[in-house]
CSV table of N, CA and C in Angstrom, one decimal:
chain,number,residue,atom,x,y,z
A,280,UNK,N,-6.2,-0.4,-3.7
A,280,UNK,CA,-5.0,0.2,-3.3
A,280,UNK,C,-4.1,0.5,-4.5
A,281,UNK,N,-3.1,1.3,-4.6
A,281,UNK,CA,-2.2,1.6,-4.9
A,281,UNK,C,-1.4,0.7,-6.3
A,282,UNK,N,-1.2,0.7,-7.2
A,282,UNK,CA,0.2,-0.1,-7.5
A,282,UNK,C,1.4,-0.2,-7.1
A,283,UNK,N,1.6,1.4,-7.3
A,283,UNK,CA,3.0,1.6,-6.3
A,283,UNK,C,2.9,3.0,-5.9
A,284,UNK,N,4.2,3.3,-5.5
A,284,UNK,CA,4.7,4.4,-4.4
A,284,UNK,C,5.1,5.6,-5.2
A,285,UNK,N,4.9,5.3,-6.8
A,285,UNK,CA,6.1,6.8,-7.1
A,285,UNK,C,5.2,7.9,-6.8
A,286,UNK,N,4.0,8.1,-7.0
A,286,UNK,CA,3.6,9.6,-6.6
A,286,UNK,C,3.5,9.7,-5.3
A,287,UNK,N,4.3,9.0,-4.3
A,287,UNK,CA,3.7,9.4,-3.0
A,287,UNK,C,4.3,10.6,-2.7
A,288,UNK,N,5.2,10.8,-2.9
A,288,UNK,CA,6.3,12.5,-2.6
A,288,UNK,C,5.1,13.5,-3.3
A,289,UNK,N,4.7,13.5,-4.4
A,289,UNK,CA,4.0,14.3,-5.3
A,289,UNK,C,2.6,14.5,-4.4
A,290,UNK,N,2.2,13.4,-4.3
A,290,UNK,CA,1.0,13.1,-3.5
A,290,UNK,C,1.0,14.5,-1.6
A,291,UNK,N,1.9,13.7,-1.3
A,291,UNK,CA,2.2,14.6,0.2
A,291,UNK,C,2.4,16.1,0.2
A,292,UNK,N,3.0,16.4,-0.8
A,292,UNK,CA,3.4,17.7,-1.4
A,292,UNK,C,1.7,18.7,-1.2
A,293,UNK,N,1.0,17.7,-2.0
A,293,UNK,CA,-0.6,18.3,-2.1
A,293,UNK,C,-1.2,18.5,-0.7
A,294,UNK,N,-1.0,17.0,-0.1
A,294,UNK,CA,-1.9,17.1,1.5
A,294,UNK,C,-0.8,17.9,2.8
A,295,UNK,N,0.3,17.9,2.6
A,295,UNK,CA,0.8,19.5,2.8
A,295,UNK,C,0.2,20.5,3.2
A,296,UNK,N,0.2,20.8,1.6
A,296,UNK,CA,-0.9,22.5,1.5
A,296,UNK,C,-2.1,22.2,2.1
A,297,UNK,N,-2.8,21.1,2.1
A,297,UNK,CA,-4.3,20.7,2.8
A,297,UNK,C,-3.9,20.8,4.3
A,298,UNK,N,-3.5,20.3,4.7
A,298,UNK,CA,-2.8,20.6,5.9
A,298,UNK,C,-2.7,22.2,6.8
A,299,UNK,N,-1.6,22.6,5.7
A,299,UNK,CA,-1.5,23.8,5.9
A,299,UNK,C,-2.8,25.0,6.2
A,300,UNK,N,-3.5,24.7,5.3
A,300,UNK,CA,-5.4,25.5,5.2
A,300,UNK,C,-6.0,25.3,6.4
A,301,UNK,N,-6.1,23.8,6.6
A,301,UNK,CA,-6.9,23.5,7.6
A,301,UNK,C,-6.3,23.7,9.3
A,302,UNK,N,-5.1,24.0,9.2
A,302,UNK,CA,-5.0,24.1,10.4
A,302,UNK,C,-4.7,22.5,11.2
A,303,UNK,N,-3.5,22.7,12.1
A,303,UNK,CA,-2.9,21.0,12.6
A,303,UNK,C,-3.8,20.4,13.4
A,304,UNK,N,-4.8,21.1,13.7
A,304,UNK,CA,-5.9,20.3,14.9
A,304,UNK,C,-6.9,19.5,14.1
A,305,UNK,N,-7.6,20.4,13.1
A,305,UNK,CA,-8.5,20.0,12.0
A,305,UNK,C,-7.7,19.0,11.4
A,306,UNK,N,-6.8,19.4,10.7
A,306,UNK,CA,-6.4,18.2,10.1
A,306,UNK,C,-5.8,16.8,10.3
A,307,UNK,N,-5.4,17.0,11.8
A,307,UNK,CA,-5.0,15.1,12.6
A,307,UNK,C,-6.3,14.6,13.0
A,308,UNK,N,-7.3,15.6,13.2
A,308,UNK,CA,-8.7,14.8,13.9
A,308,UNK,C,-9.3,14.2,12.3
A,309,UNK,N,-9.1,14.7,11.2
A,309,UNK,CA,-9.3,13.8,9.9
A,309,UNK,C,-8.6,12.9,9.8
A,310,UNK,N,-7.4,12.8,9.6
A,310,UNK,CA,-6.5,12.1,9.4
A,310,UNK,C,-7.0,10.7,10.6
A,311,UNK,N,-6.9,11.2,11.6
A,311,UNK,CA,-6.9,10.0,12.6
A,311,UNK,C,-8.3,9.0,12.5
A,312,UNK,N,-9.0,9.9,11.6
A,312,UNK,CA,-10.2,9.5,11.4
A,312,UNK,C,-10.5,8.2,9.8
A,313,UNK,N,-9.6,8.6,9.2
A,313,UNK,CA,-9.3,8.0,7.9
A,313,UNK,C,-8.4,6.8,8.1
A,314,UNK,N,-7.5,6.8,9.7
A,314,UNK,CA,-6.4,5.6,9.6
A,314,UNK,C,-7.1,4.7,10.9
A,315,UNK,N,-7.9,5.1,11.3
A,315,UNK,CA,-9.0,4.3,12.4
A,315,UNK,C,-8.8,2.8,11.4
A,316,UNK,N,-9.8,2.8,10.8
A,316,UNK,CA,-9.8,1.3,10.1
A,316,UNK,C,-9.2,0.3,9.7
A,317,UNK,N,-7.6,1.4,9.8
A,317,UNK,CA,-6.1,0.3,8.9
A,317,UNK,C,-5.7,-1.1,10.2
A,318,UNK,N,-6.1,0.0,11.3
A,318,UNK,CA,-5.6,-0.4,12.7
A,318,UNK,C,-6.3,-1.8,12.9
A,319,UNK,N,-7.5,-2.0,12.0
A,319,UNK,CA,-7.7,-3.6,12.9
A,319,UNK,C,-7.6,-4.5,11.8
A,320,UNK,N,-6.7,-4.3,10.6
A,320,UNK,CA,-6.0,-4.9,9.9
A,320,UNK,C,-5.6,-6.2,10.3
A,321,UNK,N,-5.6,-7.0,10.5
A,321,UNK,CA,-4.8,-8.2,11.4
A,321,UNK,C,-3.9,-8.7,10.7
A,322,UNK,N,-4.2,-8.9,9.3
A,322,UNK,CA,-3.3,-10.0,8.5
A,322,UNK,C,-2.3,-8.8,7.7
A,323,UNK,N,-0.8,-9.3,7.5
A,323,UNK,CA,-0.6,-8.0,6.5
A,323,UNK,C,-1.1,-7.9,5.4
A,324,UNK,N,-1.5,-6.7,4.7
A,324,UNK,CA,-1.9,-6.4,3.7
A,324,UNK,C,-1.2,-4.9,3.0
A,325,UNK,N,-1.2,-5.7,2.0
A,325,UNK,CA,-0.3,-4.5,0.5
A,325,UNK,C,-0.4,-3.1,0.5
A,326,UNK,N,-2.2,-3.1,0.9
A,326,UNK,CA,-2.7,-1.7,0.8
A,326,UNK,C,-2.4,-0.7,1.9
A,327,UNK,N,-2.5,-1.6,3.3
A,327,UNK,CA,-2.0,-1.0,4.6
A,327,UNK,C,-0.9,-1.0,4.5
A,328,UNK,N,-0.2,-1.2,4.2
A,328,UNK,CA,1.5,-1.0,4.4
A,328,UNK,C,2.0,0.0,3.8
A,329,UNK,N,0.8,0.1,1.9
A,329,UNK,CA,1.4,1.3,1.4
A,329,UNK,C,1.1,2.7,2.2
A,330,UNK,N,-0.4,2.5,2.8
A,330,UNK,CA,-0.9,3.8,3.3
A,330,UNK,C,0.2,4.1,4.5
A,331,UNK,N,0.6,3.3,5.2
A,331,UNK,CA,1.7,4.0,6.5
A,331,UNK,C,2.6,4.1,6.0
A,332,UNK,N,3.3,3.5,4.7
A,332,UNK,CA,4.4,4.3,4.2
A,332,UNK,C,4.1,5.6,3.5
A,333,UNK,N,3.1,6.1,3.0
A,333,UNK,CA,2.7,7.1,2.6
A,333,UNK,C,3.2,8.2,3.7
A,334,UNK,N,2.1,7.6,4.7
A,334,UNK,CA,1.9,8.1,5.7
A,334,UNK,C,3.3,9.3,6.1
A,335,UNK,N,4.5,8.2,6.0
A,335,UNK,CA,6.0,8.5,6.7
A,335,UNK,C,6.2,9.5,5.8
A,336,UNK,N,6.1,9.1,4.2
A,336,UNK,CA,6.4,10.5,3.5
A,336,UNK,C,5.6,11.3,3.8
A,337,UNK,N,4.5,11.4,3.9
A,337,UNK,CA,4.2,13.0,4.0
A,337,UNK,C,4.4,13.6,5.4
A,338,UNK,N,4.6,12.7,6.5
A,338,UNK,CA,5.0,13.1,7.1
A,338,UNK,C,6.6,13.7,7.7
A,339,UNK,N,7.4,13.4,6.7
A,339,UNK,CA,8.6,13.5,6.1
A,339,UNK,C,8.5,15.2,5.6
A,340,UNK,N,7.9,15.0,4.5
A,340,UNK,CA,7.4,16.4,3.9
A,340,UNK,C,6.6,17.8,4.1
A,341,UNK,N,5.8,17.0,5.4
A,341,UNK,CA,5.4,18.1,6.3
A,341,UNK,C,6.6,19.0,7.3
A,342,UNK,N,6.4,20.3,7.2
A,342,UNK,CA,6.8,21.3,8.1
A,342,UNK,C,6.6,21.4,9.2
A,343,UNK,N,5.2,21.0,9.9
A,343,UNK,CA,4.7,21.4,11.5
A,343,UNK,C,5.0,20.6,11.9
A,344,UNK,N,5.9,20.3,12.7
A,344,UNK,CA,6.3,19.4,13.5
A,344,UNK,C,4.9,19.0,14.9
A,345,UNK,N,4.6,20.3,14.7
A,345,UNK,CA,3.1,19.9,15.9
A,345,UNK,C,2.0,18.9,15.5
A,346,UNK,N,2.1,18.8,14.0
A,346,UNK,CA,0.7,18.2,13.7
A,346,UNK,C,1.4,16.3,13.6
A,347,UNK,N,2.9,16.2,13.6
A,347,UNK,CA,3.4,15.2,13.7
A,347,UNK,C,3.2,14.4,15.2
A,348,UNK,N,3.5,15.6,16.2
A,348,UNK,CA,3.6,15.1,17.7
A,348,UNK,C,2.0,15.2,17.9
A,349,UNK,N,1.0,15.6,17.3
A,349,UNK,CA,-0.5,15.2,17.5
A,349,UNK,C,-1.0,13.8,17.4
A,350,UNK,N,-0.1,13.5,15.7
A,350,UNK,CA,-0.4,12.0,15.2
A,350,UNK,C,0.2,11.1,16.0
A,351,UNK,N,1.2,11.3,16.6
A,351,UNK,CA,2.3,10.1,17.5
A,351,UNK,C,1.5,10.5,18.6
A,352,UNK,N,1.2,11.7,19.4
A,352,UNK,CA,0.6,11.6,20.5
A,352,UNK,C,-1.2,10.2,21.1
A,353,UNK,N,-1.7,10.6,19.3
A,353,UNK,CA,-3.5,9.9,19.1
A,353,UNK,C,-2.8,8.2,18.9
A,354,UNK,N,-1.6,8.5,18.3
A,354,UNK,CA,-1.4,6.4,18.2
A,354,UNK,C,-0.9,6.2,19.7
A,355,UNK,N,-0.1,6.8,20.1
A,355,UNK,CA,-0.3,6.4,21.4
A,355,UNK,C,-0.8,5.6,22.4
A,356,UNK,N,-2.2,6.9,22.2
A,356,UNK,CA,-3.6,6.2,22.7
A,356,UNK,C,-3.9,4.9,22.4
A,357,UNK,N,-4.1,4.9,21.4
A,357,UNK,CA,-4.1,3.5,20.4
A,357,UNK,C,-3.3,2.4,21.1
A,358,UNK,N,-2.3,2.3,21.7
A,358,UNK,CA,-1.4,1.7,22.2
A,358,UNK,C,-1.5,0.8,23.4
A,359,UNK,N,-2.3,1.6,23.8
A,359,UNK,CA,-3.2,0.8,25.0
A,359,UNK,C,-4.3,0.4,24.8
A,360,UNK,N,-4.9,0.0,23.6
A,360,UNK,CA,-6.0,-0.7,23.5
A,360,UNK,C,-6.2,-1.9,23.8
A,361,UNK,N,-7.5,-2.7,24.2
A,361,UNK,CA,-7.4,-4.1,24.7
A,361,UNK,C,-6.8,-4.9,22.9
A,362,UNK,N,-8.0,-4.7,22.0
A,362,UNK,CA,-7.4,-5.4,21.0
A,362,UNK,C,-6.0,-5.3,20.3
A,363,UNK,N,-4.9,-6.6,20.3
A,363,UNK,CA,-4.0,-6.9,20.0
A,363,UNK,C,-3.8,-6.3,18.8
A,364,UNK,N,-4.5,-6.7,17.9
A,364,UNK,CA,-4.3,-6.1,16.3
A,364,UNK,C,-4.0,-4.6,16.2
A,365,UNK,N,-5.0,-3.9,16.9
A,365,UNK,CA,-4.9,-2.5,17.4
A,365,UNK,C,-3.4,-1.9,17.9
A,366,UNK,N,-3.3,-2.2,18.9
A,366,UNK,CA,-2.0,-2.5,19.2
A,366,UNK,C,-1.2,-2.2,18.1
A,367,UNK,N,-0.9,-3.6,17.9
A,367,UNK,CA,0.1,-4.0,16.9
A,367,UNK,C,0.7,-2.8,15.3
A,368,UNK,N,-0.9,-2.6,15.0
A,368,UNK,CA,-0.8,-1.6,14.3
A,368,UNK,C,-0.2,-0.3,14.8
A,369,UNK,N,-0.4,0.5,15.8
A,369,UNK,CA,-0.3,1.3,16.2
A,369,UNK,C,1.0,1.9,17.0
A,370,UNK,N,1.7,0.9,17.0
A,370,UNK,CA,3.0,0.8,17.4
A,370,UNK,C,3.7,0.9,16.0
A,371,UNK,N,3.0,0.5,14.7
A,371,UNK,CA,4.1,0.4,13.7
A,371,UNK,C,3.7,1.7,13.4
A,372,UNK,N,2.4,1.8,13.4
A,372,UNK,CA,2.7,4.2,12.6
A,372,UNK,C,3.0,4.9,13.4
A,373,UNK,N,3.4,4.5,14.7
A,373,UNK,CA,3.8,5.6,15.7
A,373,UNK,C,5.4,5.1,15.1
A,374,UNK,N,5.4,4.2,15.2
A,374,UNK,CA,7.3,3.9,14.9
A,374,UNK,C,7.8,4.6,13.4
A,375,UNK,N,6.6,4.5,12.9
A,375,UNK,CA,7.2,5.3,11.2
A,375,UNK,C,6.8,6.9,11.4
A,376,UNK,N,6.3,7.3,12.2
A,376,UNK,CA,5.9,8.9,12.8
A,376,UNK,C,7.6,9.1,13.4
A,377,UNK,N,7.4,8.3,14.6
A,377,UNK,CA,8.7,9.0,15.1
A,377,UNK,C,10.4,8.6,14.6
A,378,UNK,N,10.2,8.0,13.2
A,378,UNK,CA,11.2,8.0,12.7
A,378,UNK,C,11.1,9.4,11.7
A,379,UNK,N,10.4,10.3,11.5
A,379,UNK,CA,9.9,11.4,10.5
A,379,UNK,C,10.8,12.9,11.6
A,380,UNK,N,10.7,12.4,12.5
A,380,UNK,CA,11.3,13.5,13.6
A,380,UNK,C,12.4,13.8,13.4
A,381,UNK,N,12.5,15.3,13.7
A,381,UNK,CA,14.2,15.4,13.3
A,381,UNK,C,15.0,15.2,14.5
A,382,UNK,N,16.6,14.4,14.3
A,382,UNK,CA,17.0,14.2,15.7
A,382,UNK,C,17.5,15.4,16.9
A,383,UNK,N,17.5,14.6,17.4
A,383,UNK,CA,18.2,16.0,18.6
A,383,UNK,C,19.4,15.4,18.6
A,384,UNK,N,20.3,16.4,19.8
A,384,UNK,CA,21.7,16.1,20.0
A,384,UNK,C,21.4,14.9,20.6
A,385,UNK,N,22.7,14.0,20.7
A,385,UNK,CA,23.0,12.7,21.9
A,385,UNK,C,23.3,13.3,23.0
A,386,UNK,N,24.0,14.6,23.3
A,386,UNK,CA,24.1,15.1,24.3
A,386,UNK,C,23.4,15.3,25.3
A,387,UNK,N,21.7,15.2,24.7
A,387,UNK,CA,20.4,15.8,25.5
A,387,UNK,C,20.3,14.0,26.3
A,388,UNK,N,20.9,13.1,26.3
A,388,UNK,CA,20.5,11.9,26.5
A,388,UNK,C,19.7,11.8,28.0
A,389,UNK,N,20.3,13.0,28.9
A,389,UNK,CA,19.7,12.8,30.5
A,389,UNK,C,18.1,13.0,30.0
A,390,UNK,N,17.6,14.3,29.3
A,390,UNK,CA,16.2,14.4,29.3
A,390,UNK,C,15.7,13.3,27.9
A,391,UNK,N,14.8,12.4,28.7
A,391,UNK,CA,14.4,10.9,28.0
A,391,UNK,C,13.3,11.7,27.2
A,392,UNK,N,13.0,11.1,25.7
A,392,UNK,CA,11.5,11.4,25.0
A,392,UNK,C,11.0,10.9,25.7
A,393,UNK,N,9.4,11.6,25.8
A,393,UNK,CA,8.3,11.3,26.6
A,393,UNK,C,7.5,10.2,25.5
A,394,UNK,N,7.9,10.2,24.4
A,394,UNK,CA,7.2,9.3,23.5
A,394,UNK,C,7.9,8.0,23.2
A,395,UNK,N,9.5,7.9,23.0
A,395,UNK,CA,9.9,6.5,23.1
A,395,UNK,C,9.7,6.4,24.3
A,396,UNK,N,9.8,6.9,25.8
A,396,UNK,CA,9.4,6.4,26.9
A,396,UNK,C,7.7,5.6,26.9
A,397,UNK,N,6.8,6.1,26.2
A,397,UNK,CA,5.8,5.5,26.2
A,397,UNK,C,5.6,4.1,25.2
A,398,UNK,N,6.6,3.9,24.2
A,398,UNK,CA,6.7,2.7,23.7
A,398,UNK,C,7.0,1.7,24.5
């Protein structure tokens, strides 16, 4: 893993543009495919924690807001898995995903997110 965090902005900036090429479908079905493993993590660990903070920046730094509600949509899933650890995980990058969202008015409070409703 990692030392530390200072290139992560620098870092997202890049997978961005990777992003951007590939197209938001191609590129969450990789992504989802590369964060599979963090998920049965059980114990905390340095390295997992840096990658979902990563995670938030670049998801911070990303533009498509679609390819964000893809990632929150696949942890989700994740969310109802039998294994706990899974779980557990899965609830924390969905929570650092949907902290990356930009807010809405308070005014909209009658129509509920369909995504904190699923937490």
């Amino acid at each position: 893993s990692q030392d530390s965090t200072a290139t992560h902005k620098q870092l997202a900036k890049k997978l961005s543009a990777i992003c951007e090429r590939m197209g938001s479908k191609n590129f969450t079905a990789a992504l989802v495919t590369l964060i599979q493993p963090l998920l049965l993590v059980s114990k905390k660990h340095r390295g997992v924690e840096k990658v979902f903070r990563f995670l938030r920046v670049f998801c911070l730094e990303l533009q498509e807001e679609e390819t964000i509600t893809d990632l929150i949509n696949v942890c989700l899933d994740f969310c109802r898995a039998r294994d706990k650890t899974v779980r557990y995980r899965a609830c924390e990058v969905t929570s650092h995903l949907m902290d990356t969202l930009p807010c809405e008015d308070e005014d909209d409070e009658e129509e509920e997110d369909p995504h904190r409703a699923a937490l």
